[in-house]
Coordinates of N, CA, C and O in Angstrom, one line a residue:
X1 N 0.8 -1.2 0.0 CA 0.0 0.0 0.0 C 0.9 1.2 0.0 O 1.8 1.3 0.9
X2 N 0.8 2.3 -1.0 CA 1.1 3.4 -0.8 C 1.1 4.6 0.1 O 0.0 5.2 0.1
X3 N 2.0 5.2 0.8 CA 1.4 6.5 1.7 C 1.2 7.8 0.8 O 1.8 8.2 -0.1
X4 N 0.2 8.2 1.5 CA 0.2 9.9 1.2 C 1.6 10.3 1.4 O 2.2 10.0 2.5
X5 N 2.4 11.1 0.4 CA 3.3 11.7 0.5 C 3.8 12.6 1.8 O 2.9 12.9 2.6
X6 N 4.6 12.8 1.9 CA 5.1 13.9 3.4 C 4.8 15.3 3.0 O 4.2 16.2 3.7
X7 N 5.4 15.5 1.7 CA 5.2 16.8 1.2 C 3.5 16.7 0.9 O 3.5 17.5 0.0
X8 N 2.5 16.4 1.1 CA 0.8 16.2 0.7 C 0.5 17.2 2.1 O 0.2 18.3 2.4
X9 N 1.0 15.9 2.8 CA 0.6 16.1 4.8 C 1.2 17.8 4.7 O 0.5 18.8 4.6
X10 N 2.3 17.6 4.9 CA 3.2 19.0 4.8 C 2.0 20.0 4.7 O 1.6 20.8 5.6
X11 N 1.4 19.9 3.1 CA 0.7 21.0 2.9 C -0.8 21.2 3.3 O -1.7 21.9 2.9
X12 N -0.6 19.9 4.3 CA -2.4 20.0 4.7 C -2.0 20.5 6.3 O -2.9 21.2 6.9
X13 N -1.3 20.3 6.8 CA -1.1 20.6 7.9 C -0.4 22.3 8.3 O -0.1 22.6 9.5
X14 N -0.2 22.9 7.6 CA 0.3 23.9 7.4 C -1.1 24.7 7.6 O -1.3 25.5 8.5
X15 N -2.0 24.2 6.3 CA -3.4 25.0 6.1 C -4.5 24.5 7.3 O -5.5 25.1 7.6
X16 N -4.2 23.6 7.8 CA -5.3 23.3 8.8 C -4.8 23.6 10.1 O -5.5 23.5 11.1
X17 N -4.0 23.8 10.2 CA -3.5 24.6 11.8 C -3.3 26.1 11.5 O -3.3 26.7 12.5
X18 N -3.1 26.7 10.6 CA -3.4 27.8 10.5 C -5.1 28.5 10.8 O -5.5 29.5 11.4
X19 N -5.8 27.5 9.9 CA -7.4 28.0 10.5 C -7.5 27.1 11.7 O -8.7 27.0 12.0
X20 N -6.9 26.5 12.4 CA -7.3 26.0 13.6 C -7.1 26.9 14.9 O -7.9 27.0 15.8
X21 N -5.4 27.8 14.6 CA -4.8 28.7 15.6 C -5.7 30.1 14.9 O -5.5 31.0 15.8
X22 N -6.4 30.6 13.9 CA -6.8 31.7 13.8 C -8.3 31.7 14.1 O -8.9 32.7 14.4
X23 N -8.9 30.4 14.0 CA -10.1 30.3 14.2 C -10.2 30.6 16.4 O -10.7 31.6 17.0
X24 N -9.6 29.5 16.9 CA -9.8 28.9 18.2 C -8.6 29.4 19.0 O -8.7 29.2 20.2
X25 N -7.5 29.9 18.5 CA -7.0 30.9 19.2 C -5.7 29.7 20.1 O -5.0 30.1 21.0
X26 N -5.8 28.8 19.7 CA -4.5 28.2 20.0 C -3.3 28.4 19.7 O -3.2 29.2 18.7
X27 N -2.1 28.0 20.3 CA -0.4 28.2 19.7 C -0.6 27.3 18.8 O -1.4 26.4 18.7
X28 N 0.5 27.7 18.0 CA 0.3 26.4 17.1 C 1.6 25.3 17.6 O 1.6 24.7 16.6
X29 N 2.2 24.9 18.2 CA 2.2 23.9 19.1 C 0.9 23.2 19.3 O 0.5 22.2 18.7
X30 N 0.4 23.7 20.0 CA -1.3 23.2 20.3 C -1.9 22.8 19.3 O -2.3 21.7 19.4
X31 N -2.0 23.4 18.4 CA -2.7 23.4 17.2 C -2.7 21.8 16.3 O -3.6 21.1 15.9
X32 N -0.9 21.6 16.2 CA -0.4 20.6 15.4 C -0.6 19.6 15.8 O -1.1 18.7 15.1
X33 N -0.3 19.4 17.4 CA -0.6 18.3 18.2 C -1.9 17.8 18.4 O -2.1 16.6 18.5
X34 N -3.0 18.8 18.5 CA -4.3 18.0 18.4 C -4.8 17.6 16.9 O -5.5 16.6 16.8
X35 N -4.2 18.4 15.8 CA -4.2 18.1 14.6 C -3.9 16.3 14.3 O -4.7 15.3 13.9
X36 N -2.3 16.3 14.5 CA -1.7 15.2 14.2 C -2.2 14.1 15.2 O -2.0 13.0 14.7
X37 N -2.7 14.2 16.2 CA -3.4 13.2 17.3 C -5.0 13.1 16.6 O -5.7 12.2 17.1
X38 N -5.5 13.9 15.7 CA -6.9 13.5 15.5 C -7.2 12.1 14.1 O -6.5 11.9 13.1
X39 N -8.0 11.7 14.3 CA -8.9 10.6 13.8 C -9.1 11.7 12.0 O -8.9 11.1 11.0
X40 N -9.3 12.9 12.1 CA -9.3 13.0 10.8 C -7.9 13.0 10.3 O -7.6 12.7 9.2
X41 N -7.4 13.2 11.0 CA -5.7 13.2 10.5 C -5.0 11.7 9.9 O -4.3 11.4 8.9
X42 N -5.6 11.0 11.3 CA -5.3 9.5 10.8 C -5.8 8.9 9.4 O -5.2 8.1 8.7
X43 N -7.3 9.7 9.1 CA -8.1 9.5 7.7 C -7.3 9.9 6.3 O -7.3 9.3 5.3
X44 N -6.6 11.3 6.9 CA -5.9 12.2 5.8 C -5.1 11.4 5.2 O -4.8 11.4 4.0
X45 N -4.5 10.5 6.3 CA -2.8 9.7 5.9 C -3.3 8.4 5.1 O -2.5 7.7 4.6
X46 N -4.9 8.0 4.9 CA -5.2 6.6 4.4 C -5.2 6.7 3.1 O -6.2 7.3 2.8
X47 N -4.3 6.3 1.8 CA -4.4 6.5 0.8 C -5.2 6.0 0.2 O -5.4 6.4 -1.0
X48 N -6.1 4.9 1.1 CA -7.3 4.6 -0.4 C -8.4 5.5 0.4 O -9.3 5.8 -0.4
X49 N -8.5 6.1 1.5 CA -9.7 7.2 1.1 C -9.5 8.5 0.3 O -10.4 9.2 0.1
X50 N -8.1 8.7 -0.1 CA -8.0 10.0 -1.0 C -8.6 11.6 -0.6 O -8.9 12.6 -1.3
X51 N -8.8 11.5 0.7 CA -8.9 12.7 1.0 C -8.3 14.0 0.5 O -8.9 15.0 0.1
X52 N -6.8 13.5 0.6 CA -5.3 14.1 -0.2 C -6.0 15.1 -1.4 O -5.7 16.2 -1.6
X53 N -7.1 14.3 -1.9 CA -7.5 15.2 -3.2 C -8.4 16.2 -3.0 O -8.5 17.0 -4.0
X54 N -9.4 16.6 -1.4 CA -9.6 17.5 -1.1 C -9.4 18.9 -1.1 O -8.5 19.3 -1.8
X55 N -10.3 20.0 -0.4 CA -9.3 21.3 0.2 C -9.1 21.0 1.6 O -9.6 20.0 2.2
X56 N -8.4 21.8 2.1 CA -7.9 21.9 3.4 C -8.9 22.3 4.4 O -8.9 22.3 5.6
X57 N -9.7 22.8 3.3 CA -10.8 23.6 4.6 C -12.0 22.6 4.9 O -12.8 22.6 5.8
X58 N -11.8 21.6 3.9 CA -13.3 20.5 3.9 C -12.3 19.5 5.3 O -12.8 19.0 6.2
X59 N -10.6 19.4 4.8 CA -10.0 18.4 6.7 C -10.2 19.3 7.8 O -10.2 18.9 8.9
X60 N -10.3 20.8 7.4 CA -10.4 21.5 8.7 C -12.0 21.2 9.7 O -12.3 21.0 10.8
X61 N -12.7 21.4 8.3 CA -14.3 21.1 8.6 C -14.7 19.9 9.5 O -15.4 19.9 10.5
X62 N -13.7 18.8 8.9 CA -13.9 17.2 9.2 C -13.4 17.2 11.2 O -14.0 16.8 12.2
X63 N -11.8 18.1 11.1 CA -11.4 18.3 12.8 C -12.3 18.5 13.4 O -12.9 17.7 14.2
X64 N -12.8 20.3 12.9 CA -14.3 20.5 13.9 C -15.0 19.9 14.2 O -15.3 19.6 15.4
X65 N -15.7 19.3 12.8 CA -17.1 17.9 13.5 C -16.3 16.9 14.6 O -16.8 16.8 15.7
X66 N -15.3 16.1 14.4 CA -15.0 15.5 15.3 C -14.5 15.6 16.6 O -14.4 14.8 17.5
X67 N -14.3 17.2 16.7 CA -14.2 18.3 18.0 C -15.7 18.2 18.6 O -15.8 17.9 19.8
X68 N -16.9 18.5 17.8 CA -18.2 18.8 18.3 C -19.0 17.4 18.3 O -20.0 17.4 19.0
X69 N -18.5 16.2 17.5 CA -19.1 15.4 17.6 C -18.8 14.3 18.0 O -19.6 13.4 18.1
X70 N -17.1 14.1 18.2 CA -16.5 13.1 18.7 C -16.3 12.0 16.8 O -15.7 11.0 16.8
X71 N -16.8 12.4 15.8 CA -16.7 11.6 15.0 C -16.3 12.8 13.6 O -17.2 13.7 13.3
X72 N -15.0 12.7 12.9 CA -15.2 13.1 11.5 C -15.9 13.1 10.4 O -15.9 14.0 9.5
X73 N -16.7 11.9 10.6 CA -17.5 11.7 9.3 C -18.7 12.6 9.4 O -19.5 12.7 8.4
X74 N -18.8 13.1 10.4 CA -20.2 14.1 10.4 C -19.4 15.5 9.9 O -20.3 16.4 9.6
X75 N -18.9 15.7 9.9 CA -18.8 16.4 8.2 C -19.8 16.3 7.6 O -20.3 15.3 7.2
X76 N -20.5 18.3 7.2 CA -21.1 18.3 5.8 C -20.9 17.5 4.6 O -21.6 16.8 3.9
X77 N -19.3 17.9 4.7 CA -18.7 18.0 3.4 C -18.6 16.4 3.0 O -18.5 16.1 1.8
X78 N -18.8 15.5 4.0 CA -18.5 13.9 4.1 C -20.1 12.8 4.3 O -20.2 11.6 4.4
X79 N -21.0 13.9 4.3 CA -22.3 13.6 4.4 C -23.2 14.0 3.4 O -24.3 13.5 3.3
X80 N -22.5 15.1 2.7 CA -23.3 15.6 1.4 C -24.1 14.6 1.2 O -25.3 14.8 1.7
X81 N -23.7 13.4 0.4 CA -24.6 12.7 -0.4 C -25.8 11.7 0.5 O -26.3 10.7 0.0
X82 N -26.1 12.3 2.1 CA -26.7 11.8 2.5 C -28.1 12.7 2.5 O -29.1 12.1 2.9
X83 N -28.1 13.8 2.2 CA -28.7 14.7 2.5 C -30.0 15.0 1.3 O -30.8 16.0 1.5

C-alpha cells in the first residue's frame, strides 16, 4: 500500500492549523498536536480514502465535527450525499 506523500501532509497541515490557531485561538504547538493526534488526521494519511484530493478547509471542517461530535465523518462535506 502506498502512503500519502510527506510533502501532501506538509501542505495540509500547514493549512489546517493555521485555521485552527486563527479560528480557536491556539499556539500552534497546540494546534499541530491536536491536529496530528486527531482521527481525521489519521483518515488524511489513508491512501485509499483520497482525502489528499480534497481542500484543506473541507480536513479542517472534518477536525471541527469530530471536535463537536466526537466523529469526522459528520462532516457536511462527508455527508453531502446523505442529504
Amino acid at each position: 500500500m502506498n502512503k500519502v506523500p510527506a510533502r501532501t501532509l506538509d501542505f495540509f497541515d500547514r493549512h489546517v492549523v493555521q485555521n485552527i490557531v486563527q479560528k480557536y485561538g491556539l499556539d500552534e504547538l497546540t494546534a499541530i498536536k491536536d491536529f496530528i493526534g486527531s482521527q481525521s488526521y489519521a483518515m488524511l494519511q489513508d491512501p485509499e480514502l483520497e482525502l489528499y484530493r480534497l481542500s484543506p478547509l473541507i480536513i479542517f471542517d472534518m477536525w471541527e465535527s469530530e471536535k463537536i461530535t466526537g466523529d469526522p465523518r459528520n462532516s457536511l462535506y462527508l455527508r453531502a450525499d446523505e442529504l
